[in-house]
Amino acid sequence: MHGPSQKCQIPIRTDAGRLFYPLAALYGAVAAPLSVVAMTGGGWPPGLIGAGHGREMFFGFALALVGGYLLGPLSRRWLLALAGLWLAARIAAVMLPVSLPGQLLSSLFALILGALVIPRFRNARKWRNKAVMPLLGAIIMLPLIWLSGIRMPLAELGVLLFASLMLFMGGRLIAPAAAGAFRERGLFLDARVQPRLESWLLLLLGAAVVALAAPVTGIVPGTLMLVAGLVATIRLLRWRLWYCRRSDLWAAGLGYGWVALGLAVLGTTLLLHGTGQRPVLHLVTVGGVGTLASAVMARQHYQRQWKRPPPAMLMLGTMGLMAVAALSRLAADTVLDVRVEALWLAAAAWSASLVWLAMHLLLDVRDPE
């Protein structure tokens, strides 16, 4: 008798981004207006009141992005189980934040995600690639630290950790894509990954995380963040993306620039005031993470599915809508007379951008030939 065919023995594997990217986009689109309802006195949903909206930005939207980017191909059973756990964690955290599921499921998802993705960097040859291990480890531990109640500037730490990850991911996306765009025009891009600047960024931001978590004066982490923001800006300018006729590279570059600007401004406020200014965090989270994450999701999806860049209108729309969202969110915390209107404008622009992205990811919308 013949055994089962080899084809039947191989489980069907699906790239994690095919599921986690649309989930991240749709969840981000829904969570934003619900957060405004909670913040403007609606009192519902309870998990988005106060610091809850920031927690869901990190543990919901951003961790889904990490899963889609780093998990790679998984069996459908594993992928659906992880996505189901992530979704259950989000529902519990938003609707029943003080319940046992609301407290534990986010940490459980983060730990499983870390166990699956962190060991993959163990055999990396370059220390810059291995440095992703402690960075991801710190991100994975954020839900546990939040749960423990340890007194730390968790919002600032979360922003700093995800800013570090986005600068790493963004650099690894922009460098080869920009080199290819230059080559298509008969030009040569000498500054690609820029390993020295990437090394400085990893060292500066790693030291800033330690300094921010330790009971030291704000001068130390502030200086480190300011310098990191300047280094990131120099790296971005050396890519000369204005020579590239590619909207996906412009979007990634703009998101990278938002992160660099946010780090520099946050560092400056720490130097001047000794403490972080919460409104400044939205330059990184909304402008930086929102724009750069959208560019990463769109580019990776279209490269894997169609071997081509994402539609130009999608990327141009992302750049504009996320800029409106970031500036409106900043205005909501600095111009109190228009706080409610600015919050709703920010939520509308953010949600419109992510719904637009999710539609492209789910329907495989392409530019006409």
mmCIF file of C-alpha atoms in Angstrom:
data_model
loop_
_atom_site.group_PDB
_atom_site.id
_atom_site.type_symbol
_atom_site.label_atom_id
_atom_site.label_comp_id
_atom_site.label_asym_id
_atom_site.label_seq_id
_atom_site.Cartn_x
_atom_site.Cartn_y
_atom_site.Cartn_z
ATOM 1 C CA MET A 1 0.000 0.000 0.000
ATOM 2 C CA HIS A 2 1.139 3.457 -0.707
ATOM 3 C CA GLY A 3 1.293 5.948 2.138
ATOM 4 C CA PRO A 4 -0.361 9.337 1.936
ATOM 5 C CA SER A 5 1.070 11.570 -0.725
ATOM 6 C CA GLN A 6 3.661 14.115 0.254
ATOM 7 C CA LYS A 7 1.310 16.890 -0.866
ATOM 8 C CA CYS A 8 -1.304 15.780 1.662
ATOM 9 C CA GLN A 9 1.259 15.739 4.463
ATOM 10 C CA ILE A 10 2.302 19.370 3.974
ATOM 11 C CA PRO A 11 0.020 21.749 5.883
ATOM 12 C CA ILE A 12 -1.252 24.748 3.977
ATOM 13 C CA ARG A 13 0.711 27.745 5.217
ATOM 14 C CA THR A 14 -0.404 31.350 5.001
ATOM 15 C CA ASP A 15 1.686 34.441 5.567
ATOM 16 C CA ALA A 16 0.686 35.995 8.885
ATOM 17 C CA GLY A 17 0.454 39.430 7.306
ATOM 18 C CA ARG A 18 -2.478 38.297 5.173
ATOM 19 C CA LEU A 19 -4.590 38.148 8.343
ATOM 20 C CA PHE A 20 -2.876 40.344 10.924
ATOM 21 C CA TYR A 21 -2.440 43.390 8.682
ATOM 22 C CA PRO A 22 -6.169 43.782 7.908
ATOM 23 C CA LEU A 23 -6.964 43.048 11.562
ATOM 24 C CA ALA A 24 -4.538 45.746 12.713
ATOM 25 C CA ALA A 25 -5.917 48.287 10.237
ATOM 26 C CA LEU A 26 -9.573 47.596 11.032
ATOM 27 C CA TYR A 27 -8.983 47.557 14.779
ATOM 28 C CA GLY A 28 -7.107 50.846 14.614
ATOM 29 C CA ALA A 29 -9.936 52.344 12.569
ATOM 30 C CA VAL A 30 -12.603 51.249 15.069
ATOM 31 C CA ALA A 31 -10.637 52.013 18.237
ATOM 32 C CA ALA A 32 -9.956 55.667 17.356
ATOM 33 C CA PRO A 33 -13.556 56.980 17.358
ATOM 34 C CA LEU A 34 -14.407 54.795 20.363
ATOM 35 C CA SER A 35 -11.465 56.374 22.201
ATOM 36 C CA VAL A 36 -12.845 59.843 21.473
ATOM 37 C CA VAL A 37 -16.232 58.796 22.868
ATOM 38 C CA ALA A 38 -14.506 57.517 26.012
ATOM 39 C CA MET A 39 -12.276 60.595 26.371
ATOM 40 C CA THR A 40 -15.051 63.159 25.866
ATOM 41 C CA GLY A 41 -17.223 61.967 28.717
ATOM 42 C CA GLY A 42 -19.107 59.077 27.209
ATOM 43 C CA GLY A 43 -17.633 56.675 29.767
ATOM 44 C CA TRP A 44 -17.764 53.837 27.249
ATOM 45 C CA PRO A 45 -16.082 51.607 26.363
ATOM 46 C CA PRO A 46 -14.402 51.351 29.774
ATOM 47 C CA GLY A 47 -11.129 49.954 28.447
ATOM 48 C CA LEU A 48 -10.434 53.080 26.383
ATOM 49 C CA ILE A 49 -10.913 55.614 29.186
ATOM 50 C CA GLY A 50 -7.794 57.487 30.292
ATOM 51 C CA ALA A 51 -4.572 55.676 29.450
ATOM 52 C CA GLY A 52 -6.512 52.775 27.961
ATOM 53 C CA HIS A 53 -6.430 54.181 24.424
ATOM 54 C CA GLY A 54 -2.630 54.293 24.538
ATOM 55 C CA ARG A 55 -2.482 50.736 25.870
ATOM 56 C CA GLU A 56 -4.599 49.513 22.966
ATOM 57 C CA MET A 57 -2.409 51.409 20.504
ATOM 58 C CA PHE A 58 0.559 49.376 21.727
ATOM 59 C CA PHE A 59 -0.957 46.009 22.677
ATOM 60 C CA GLY A 60 -3.595 45.927 19.938
ATOM 61 C CA PHE A 61 -2.597 47.801 16.789
ATOM 62 C CA ALA A 62 1.193 47.680 17.127
ATOM 63 C CA LEU A 63 1.496 44.054 18.295
ATOM 64 C CA ALA A 64 -0.714 42.943 15.392
ATOM 65 C CA LEU A 65 1.664 44.807 13.087
ATOM 66 C CA VAL A 66 4.651 43.027 14.672
ATOM 67 C CA GLY A 67 2.917 39.682 14.252
ATOM 68 C CA GLY A 68 2.134 40.306 10.600
ATOM 69 C CA TYR A 69 5.661 41.502 9.867
ATOM 70 C CA LEU A 70 7.711 38.896 11.735
ATOM 71 C CA LEU A 71 5.687 35.689 12.090
ATOM 72 C CA GLY A 72 6.014 34.742 8.426
ATOM 73 C CA PRO A 73 4.163 31.724 6.960
ATOM 74 C CA LEU A 74 2.149 29.701 9.499
ATOM 75 C CA SER A 75 -0.234 26.789 9.255
ATOM 76 C CA ARG A 76 -3.792 28.003 9.033
ATOM 77 C CA ARG A 77 -4.619 26.374 12.360
ATOM 78 C CA TRP A 78 -1.810 28.230 14.142
ATOM 79 C CA LEU A 79 -2.609 31.500 12.398
ATOM 80 C CA LEU A 80 -6.315 31.363 13.224
ATOM 81 C CA ALA A 81 -5.542 30.411 16.835
ATOM 82 C CA LEU A 82 -3.186 33.379 17.267
ATOM 83 C CA ALA A 83 -5.581 35.772 15.568
ATOM 84 C CA GLY A 84 -8.435 34.468 17.717
ATOM 85 C CA LEU A 85 -6.384 34.999 20.879
ATOM 86 C CA TRP A 86 -5.455 38.519 19.780
ATOM 87 C CA LEU A 87 -9.108 39.333 19.022
ATOM 88 C CA ALA A 88 -10.317 37.876 22.328
ATOM 89 C CA ALA A 89 -7.674 39.923 24.145
ATOM 90 C CA ARG A 90 -8.844 43.099 22.432
ATOM 91 C CA ILE A 91 -12.521 42.516 23.218
ATOM 92 C CA ALA A 92 -11.751 41.668 26.841
ATOM 93 C CA ALA A 93 -9.378 44.613 27.308
ATOM 94 C CA VAL A 94 -11.806 47.130 25.808
ATOM 95 C CA MET A 95 -15.096 45.854 27.237
ATOM 96 C CA LEU A 96 -14.005 44.174 30.489
ATOM 97 C CA PRO A 97 -10.668 45.778 31.395
ATOM 98 C CA VAL A 98 -10.723 44.824 35.097
ATOM 99 C CA SER A 99 -11.773 41.205 34.505
ATOM 100 C CA LEU A 100 -9.300 38.315 34.551
ATOM 101 C CA PRO A 101 -9.440 37.862 30.743
ATOM 102 C CA GLY A 102 -9.074 41.600 30.274
ATOM 103 C CA GLN A 103 -5.965 41.563 32.433
ATOM 104 C CA LEU A 104 -4.264 38.381 31.188
ATOM 105 C CA LEU A 105 -5.079 37.722 27.525
ATOM 106 C CA SER A 106 -2.960 40.578 26.150
ATOM 107 C CA SER A 107 0.043 39.337 28.121
ATOM 108 C CA LEU A 108 -0.563 35.776 26.927
ATOM 109 C CA PHE A 109 -0.679 36.834 23.281
ATOM 110 C CA ALA A 110 2.463 38.937 23.695
ATOM 111 C CA LEU A 111 4.368 36.058 25.326
ATOM 112 C CA ILE A 112 3.382 33.582 22.597
ATOM 113 C CA LEU A 113 4.307 36.110 19.911
ATOM 114 C CA GLY A 114 7.678 36.668 21.551
ATOM 115 C CA ALA A 115 8.347 32.936 21.858
ATOM 116 C CA LEU A 116 7.716 32.529 18.129
ATOM 117 C CA VAL A 117 9.627 35.502 16.702
ATOM 118 C CA ILE A 118 12.505 36.346 19.072
ATOM 119 C CA PRO A 119 14.462 33.055 18.655
ATOM 120 C CA ARG A 120 14.636 33.680 14.899
ATOM 121 C CA PHE A 121 17.223 36.409 15.504
ATOM 122 C CA ARG A 122 19.450 34.181 17.651
ATOM 123 C CA ASN A 123 21.648 33.066 14.758
ATOM 124 C CA ALA A 124 21.970 36.501 13.192
ATOM 125 C CA ARG A 125 25.575 37.275 12.273
ATOM 126 C CA LYS A 126 25.495 41.029 12.784
ATOM 127 C CA TRP A 127 25.002 42.446 16.262
ATOM 128 C CA ARG A 128 22.601 45.028 14.838
ATOM 129 C CA ASN A 129 20.246 42.220 13.863
ATOM 130 C CA LYS A 130 20.717 40.476 17.205
ATOM 131 C CA ALA A 131 19.861 43.749 18.941
ATOM 132 C CA VAL A 132 16.287 43.205 17.784
ATOM 133 C CA MET A 133 16.014 40.400 20.367
ATOM 134 C CA PRO A 134 16.174 42.611 23.494
ATOM 135 C CA LEU A 135 14.087 45.263 21.731
ATOM 136 C CA LEU A 136 11.317 42.775 20.967
ATOM 137 C CA GLY A 137 11.723 41.278 24.433
ATOM 138 C CA ALA A 138 11.100 44.665 26.031
ATOM 139 C CA ILE A 139 8.048 45.234 23.813
ATOM 140 C CA ILE A 140 6.687 41.786 24.694
ATOM 141 C CA MET A 141 7.132 42.544 28.403
ATOM 142 C CA LEU A 142 5.144 45.796 28.223
ATOM 143 C CA PRO A 143 1.746 44.139 28.896
ATOM 144 C CA LEU A 144 3.215 42.344 31.924
ATOM 145 C CA ILE A 145 4.760 45.558 33.256
ATOM 146 C CA TRP A 146 1.434 47.329 32.753
ATOM 147 C CA LEU A 147 -0.340 44.504 34.582
ATOM 148 C CA SER A 148 2.140 44.531 37.477
ATOM 149 C CA GLY A 149 1.426 48.160 38.338
ATOM 150 C CA ILE A 150 5.127 49.056 38.540
ATOM 151 C CA ARG A 151 5.546 52.819 38.662
ATOM 152 C CA MET A 152 7.190 53.706 35.354
ATOM 153 C CA PRO A 153 6.511 56.219 32.584
ATOM 154 C CA LEU A 154 4.870 53.444 30.569
ATOM 155 C CA ALA A 155 3.437 55.697 27.857
ATOM 156 C CA GLU A 156 6.847 57.215 27.143
ATOM 157 C CA LEU A 157 8.557 53.805 27.350
ATOM 158 C CA GLY A 158 6.054 52.278 24.953
ATOM 159 C CA VAL A 159 6.481 55.120 22.477
ATOM 160 C CA LEU A 160 10.266 54.872 22.687
ATOM 161 C CA LEU A 161 10.318 51.094 22.189
ATOM 162 C CA PHE A 162 7.962 51.144 19.220
ATOM 163 C CA ALA A 163 9.788 54.144 17.753
ATOM 164 C CA SER A 164 12.995 52.093 17.909
ATOM 165 C CA LEU A 165 11.320 49.159 16.176
ATOM 166 C CA MET A 166 9.757 51.364 13.496
ATOM 167 C CA LEU A 167 13.098 53.032 12.743
ATOM 168 C CA PHE A 168 14.707 49.592 12.388
ATOM 169 C CA MET A 169 11.897 48.201 10.216
ATOM 170 C CA GLY A 170 11.621 51.407 8.213
ATOM 171 C CA GLY A 171 15.329 51.514 7.518
ATOM 172 C CA ARG A 172 15.376 47.912 6.328
ATOM 173 C CA LEU A 173 12.429 48.660 4.028
ATOM 174 C CA ILE A 174 13.575 52.008 2.651
ATOM 175 C CA ALA A 175 17.252 51.221 1.975
ATOM 176 C CA PRO A 176 16.885 48.420 -0.631
ATOM 177 C CA ALA A 177 13.733 49.917 -2.147
ATOM 178 C CA ALA A 178 15.396 53.315 -2.588
ATOM 179 C CA ALA A 179 18.478 51.688 -4.118
ATOM 180 C CA GLY A 180 16.233 49.884 -6.604
ATOM 181 C CA ALA A 181 14.358 53.090 -7.444
ATOM 182 C CA PHE A 182 17.658 54.884 -8.059
ATOM 183 C CA ARG A 183 18.843 52.019 -10.273
ATOM 184 C CA GLU A 184 15.655 52.214 -12.367
ATOM 185 C CA ARG A 185 16.535 55.833 -13.163
ATOM 186 C CA GLY A 186 20.151 55.013 -14.011
ATOM 187 C CA LEU A 187 21.393 56.495 -10.733
ATOM 188 C CA PHE A 188 23.357 55.013 -7.843
ATOM 189 C CA LEU A 189 22.510 55.340 -4.142
ATOM 190 C CA ASP A 190 25.632 55.059 -2.039
ATOM 191 C CA ALA A 191 23.941 55.530 1.362
ATOM 192 C CA ARG A 192 21.754 52.449 1.811
ATOM 193 C CA VAL A 193 21.382 50.712 5.196
ATOM 194 C CA GLN A 194 24.033 53.076 6.618
ATOM 195 C CA PRO A 195 25.190 50.579 9.284
ATOM 196 C CA ARG A 196 27.077 53.136 11.364
ATOM 197 C CA LEU A 197 24.055 55.397 11.722
ATOM 198 C CA GLU A 198 21.811 52.388 12.366
ATOM 199 C CA SER A 199 24.239 51.266 15.087
ATOM 200 C CA TRP A 200 24.166 54.704 16.676
ATOM 201 C CA LEU A 201 20.375 54.709 16.614
ATOM 202 C CA LEU A 202 20.158 51.313 18.322
ATOM 203 C CA LEU A 203 22.687 52.320 20.985
ATOM 204 C CA LEU A 204 21.154 55.746 21.650
ATOM 205 C CA LEU A 205 17.582 54.484 21.840
ATOM 206 C CA GLY A 206 18.560 51.473 23.944
ATOM 207 C CA ALA A 207 20.329 53.761 26.397
ATOM 208 C CA ALA A 208 17.326 56.113 26.381
ATOM 209 C CA VAL A 209 14.999 53.241 27.315
ATOM 210 C CA VAL A 210 17.235 52.309 30.261
ATOM 211 C CA ALA A 211 17.560 55.942 31.362
ATOM 212 C CA LEU A 212 13.819 56.527 31.100
ATOM 213 C CA ALA A 213 13.032 53.428 33.158
ATOM 214 C CA ALA A 214 15.614 54.326 35.812
ATOM 215 C CA PRO A 215 14.989 57.040 38.424
ATOM 216 C CA VAL A 216 17.329 59.584 36.833
ATOM 217 C CA THR A 217 16.868 63.178 35.786
ATOM 218 C CA GLY A 218 15.145 63.830 32.486
ATOM 219 C CA ILE A 219 18.315 65.437 31.126
ATOM 220 C CA VAL A 220 19.877 62.041 30.347
ATOM 221 C CA PRO A 221 17.018 60.411 28.391
ATOM 222 C CA GLY A 222 16.155 63.777 26.866
ATOM 223 C CA THR A 223 19.648 64.227 25.467
ATOM 224 C CA LEU A 224 19.703 60.672 24.125
ATOM 225 C CA MET A 225 16.319 61.070 22.404
ATOM 226 C CA LEU A 226 17.245 64.431 20.897
ATOM 227 C CA VAL A 227 20.488 63.057 19.465
ATOM 228 C CA ALA A 228 18.684 59.931 18.208
ATOM 229 C CA GLY A 229 16.126 62.114 16.438
ATOM 230 C CA LEU A 230 18.906 64.090 14.760
ATOM 231 C CA VAL A 231 20.748 60.906 13.705
ATOM 232 C CA ALA A 232 17.527 59.482 12.250
ATOM 233 C CA THR A 233 16.978 62.736 10.336
ATOM 234 C CA ILE A 234 20.483 62.604 8.869
ATOM 235 C CA ARG A 235 19.942 58.986 7.821
ATOM 236 C CA LEU A 236 16.642 59.891 6.167
ATOM 237 C CA LEU A 237 18.138 62.826 4.244
ATOM 238 C CA ARG A 238 21.008 60.671 2.961
ATOM 239 C CA TRP A 239 18.495 58.376 1.228
ATOM 240 C CA ARG A 240 17.507 61.348 -1.005
ATOM 241 C CA LEU A 241 13.993 60.021 -1.470
ATOM 242 C CA TRP A 242 12.983 63.153 -3.386
ATOM 243 C CA TYR A 243 14.764 61.588 -6.386
ATOM 244 C CA CYS A 244 12.519 58.493 -6.218
ATOM 245 C CA ARG A 245 9.272 58.545 -8.181
ATOM 246 C CA ARG A 246 7.627 56.105 -5.799
ATOM 247 C CA SER A 247 4.770 57.067 -3.500
ATOM 248 C CA ASP A 248 5.369 54.065 -1.208
ATOM 249 C CA LEU A 249 8.909 55.298 -0.547
ATOM 250 C CA TRP A 250 7.644 58.815 0.084
ATOM 251 C CA ALA A 251 5.118 57.454 2.594
ATOM 252 C CA ALA A 252 7.739 55.338 4.358
ATOM 253 C CA GLY A 253 10.123 58.289 4.398
ATOM 254 C CA LEU A 254 7.464 60.640 5.764
ATOM 255 C CA GLY A 255 6.620 58.156 8.515
ATOM 256 C CA TYR A 256 10.317 57.798 9.326
ATOM 257 C CA GLY A 257 10.553 61.584 9.467
ATOM 258 C CA TRP A 258 7.572 61.825 11.833
ATOM 259 C CA VAL A 259 9.307 59.385 14.207
ATOM 260 C CA ALA A 260 12.573 61.330 14.018
ATOM 261 C CA LEU A 261 10.780 64.634 14.643
ATOM 262 C CA GLY A 262 8.799 63.174 17.530
ATOM 263 C CA LEU A 263 11.936 61.832 19.214
ATOM 264 C CA ALA A 264 13.743 65.146 18.839
ATOM 265 C CA VAL A 265 10.809 67.176 20.197
ATOM 266 C CA LEU A 266 10.196 64.727 23.051
ATOM 267 C CA GLY A 267 13.875 64.861 23.961
ATOM 268 C CA THR A 268 13.802 68.655 23.896
ATOM 269 C CA THR A 269 10.789 68.807 26.228
ATOM 270 C CA LEU A 270 12.532 66.450 28.636
ATOM 271 C CA LEU A 271 15.593 68.698 28.621
ATOM 272 C CA LEU A 272 13.583 71.884 29.145
ATOM 273 C CA HIS A 273 10.929 70.661 31.562
ATOM 274 C CA GLY A 274 12.404 67.512 33.127
ATOM 275 C CA THR A 275 9.389 65.476 32.119
ATOM 276 C CA GLY A 276 7.822 64.314 28.896
ATOM 277 C CA GLN A 277 4.951 66.245 27.402
ATOM 278 C CA ARG A 278 2.177 63.772 26.536
ATOM 279 C CA PRO A 279 0.895 65.750 23.509
ATOM 280 C CA VAL A 280 4.285 65.319 21.829
ATOM 281 C CA LEU A 281 3.919 61.532 21.948
ATOM 282 C CA HIS A 282 1.301 61.725 19.197
ATOM 283 C CA LEU A 283 3.910 62.938 16.722
ATOM 284 C CA VAL A 284 5.453 59.465 17.061
ATOM 285 C CA THR A 285 2.334 57.335 17.528
ATOM 286 C CA VAL A 286 -0.053 58.954 15.038
ATOM 287 C CA GLY A 287 2.276 60.600 12.548
ATOM 288 C CA GLY A 288 5.173 58.162 12.763
ATOM 289 C CA VAL A 289 3.756 54.745 13.602
ATOM 290 C CA GLY A 290 0.521 55.418 11.698
ATOM 291 C CA THR A 291 2.200 56.491 8.449
ATOM 292 C CA LEU A 292 5.180 54.135 8.547
ATOM 293 C CA ALA A 293 3.139 51.113 9.657
ATOM 294 C CA SER A 294 0.668 51.728 6.827
ATOM 295 C CA ALA A 295 3.519 51.956 4.322
ATOM 296 C CA VAL A 296 5.101 48.754 5.678
ATOM 297 C CA MET A 297 1.827 46.814 5.539
ATOM 298 C CA ALA A 298 0.926 48.032 2.052
ATOM 299 C CA ARG A 299 4.371 47.501 0.558
ATOM 300 C CA GLN A 300 4.868 44.037 2.046
ATOM 301 C CA HIS A 301 1.399 42.920 0.951
ATOM 302 C CA TYR A 302 1.728 44.117 -2.640
ATOM 303 C CA GLN A 303 5.298 42.881 -3.016
ATOM 304 C CA ARG A 304 4.357 39.401 -1.837
ATOM 305 C CA GLN A 305 1.105 39.182 -3.767
ATOM 306 C CA TRP A 306 1.891 41.039 -6.986
ATOM 307 C CA LYS A 307 5.639 41.816 -6.995
ATOM 308 C CA ARG A 308 4.855 45.499 -7.414
ATOM 309 C CA PRO A 309 4.530 48.657 -5.276
ATOM 310 C CA PRO A 310 1.168 49.500 -3.686
ATOM 311 C CA PRO A 311 -1.224 51.855 -5.510
ATOM 312 C CA ALA A 312 0.002 55.438 -5.624
ATOM 313 C CA MET A 313 -3.341 56.936 -4.577
ATOM 314 C CA LEU A 314 -3.404 54.758 -1.460
ATOM 315 C CA MET A 315 0.042 55.913 -0.386
ATOM 316 C CA LEU A 316 -0.604 59.579 -1.157
ATOM 317 C CA GLY A 317 -3.894 59.397 0.729
ATOM 318 C CA THR A 318 -2.163 57.753 3.679
ATOM 319 C CA MET A 319 0.409 60.535 3.845
ATOM 320 C CA GLY A 320 -2.220 63.268 3.802
ATOM 321 C CA LEU A 321 -4.738 61.684 6.163
ATOM 322 C CA MET A 322 -2.140 60.648 8.739
ATOM 323 C CA ALA A 323 -0.649 64.153 8.685
ATOM 324 C CA VAL A 324 -4.098 65.612 9.356
ATOM 325 C CA ALA A 325 -4.611 63.075 12.157
ATOM 326 C CA ALA A 326 -1.251 63.825 13.801
ATOM 327 C CA LEU A 327 -1.586 67.608 13.677
ATOM 328 C CA SER A 328 -5.217 67.510 14.826
ATOM 329 C CA ARG A 329 -4.330 65.236 17.736
ATOM 330 C CA LEU A 330 -1.535 67.600 18.739
ATOM 331 C CA ALA A 331 -3.926 70.560 18.485
ATOM 332 C CA ALA A 332 -6.451 68.776 20.709
ATOM 333 C CA ASP A 333 -3.955 68.856 23.581
ATOM 334 C CA THR A 334 -2.579 72.335 22.973
ATOM 335 C CA VAL A 335 -5.581 74.416 21.795
ATOM 336 C CA LEU A 336 -8.188 73.569 24.411
ATOM 337 C CA ASP A 337 -10.928 75.707 22.849
ATOM 338 C CA VAL A 338 -11.204 73.247 19.959
ATOM 339 C CA ARG A 339 -10.257 70.072 21.832
ATOM 340 C CA VAL A 340 -13.365 68.026 21.056
ATOM 341 C CA GLU A 341 -13.515 69.089 17.405
ATOM 342 C CA ALA A 342 -9.809 68.383 16.951
ATOM 343 C CA LEU A 343 -10.145 64.942 18.565
ATOM 344 C CA TRP A 344 -12.945 64.001 16.191
ATOM 345 C CA LEU A 345 -11.046 65.324 13.167
ATOM 346 C CA ALA A 346 -7.980 63.303 14.179
ATOM 347 C CA ALA A 347 -10.056 60.157 14.683
ATOM 348 C CA ALA A 348 -11.871 60.634 11.364
ATOM 349 C CA ALA A 349 -8.651 61.103 9.384
ATOM 350 C CA TRP A 350 -6.901 58.185 11.135
ATOM 351 C CA SER A 351 -9.856 55.839 10.663
ATOM 352 C CA ALA A 352 -10.420 56.839 7.032
ATOM 353 C CA SER A 353 -6.785 56.102 6.234
ATOM 354 C CA LEU A 354 -6.833 52.680 7.908
ATOM 355 C CA VAL A 355 -10.194 51.651 6.415
ATOM 356 C CA TRP A 356 -8.872 52.605 2.980
ATOM 357 C CA LEU A 357 -5.767 50.483 3.626
ATOM 358 C CA ALA A 358 -7.793 47.527 4.926
ATOM 359 C CA MET A 359 -9.982 47.556 1.804
ATOM 360 C CA HIS A 360 -6.889 47.335 -0.387
ATOM 361 C CA LEU A 361 -5.423 44.526 1.720
ATOM 362 C CA LEU A 362 -8.627 42.495 1.730
ATOM 363 C CA LEU A 363 -9.703 43.108 -1.874
ATOM 364 C CA ASP A 364 -6.227 43.197 -3.461
ATOM 365 C CA VAL A 365 -7.007 46.498 -5.178
ATOM 366 C CA ARG A 366 -4.428 47.356 -7.832
ATOM 367 C CA ASP A 367 -3.636 50.370 -9.959
ATOM 368 C CA PRO A 368 -4.795 50.004 -13.574
ATOM 369 C CA GLU A 369 -2.034 48.833 -15.877
#
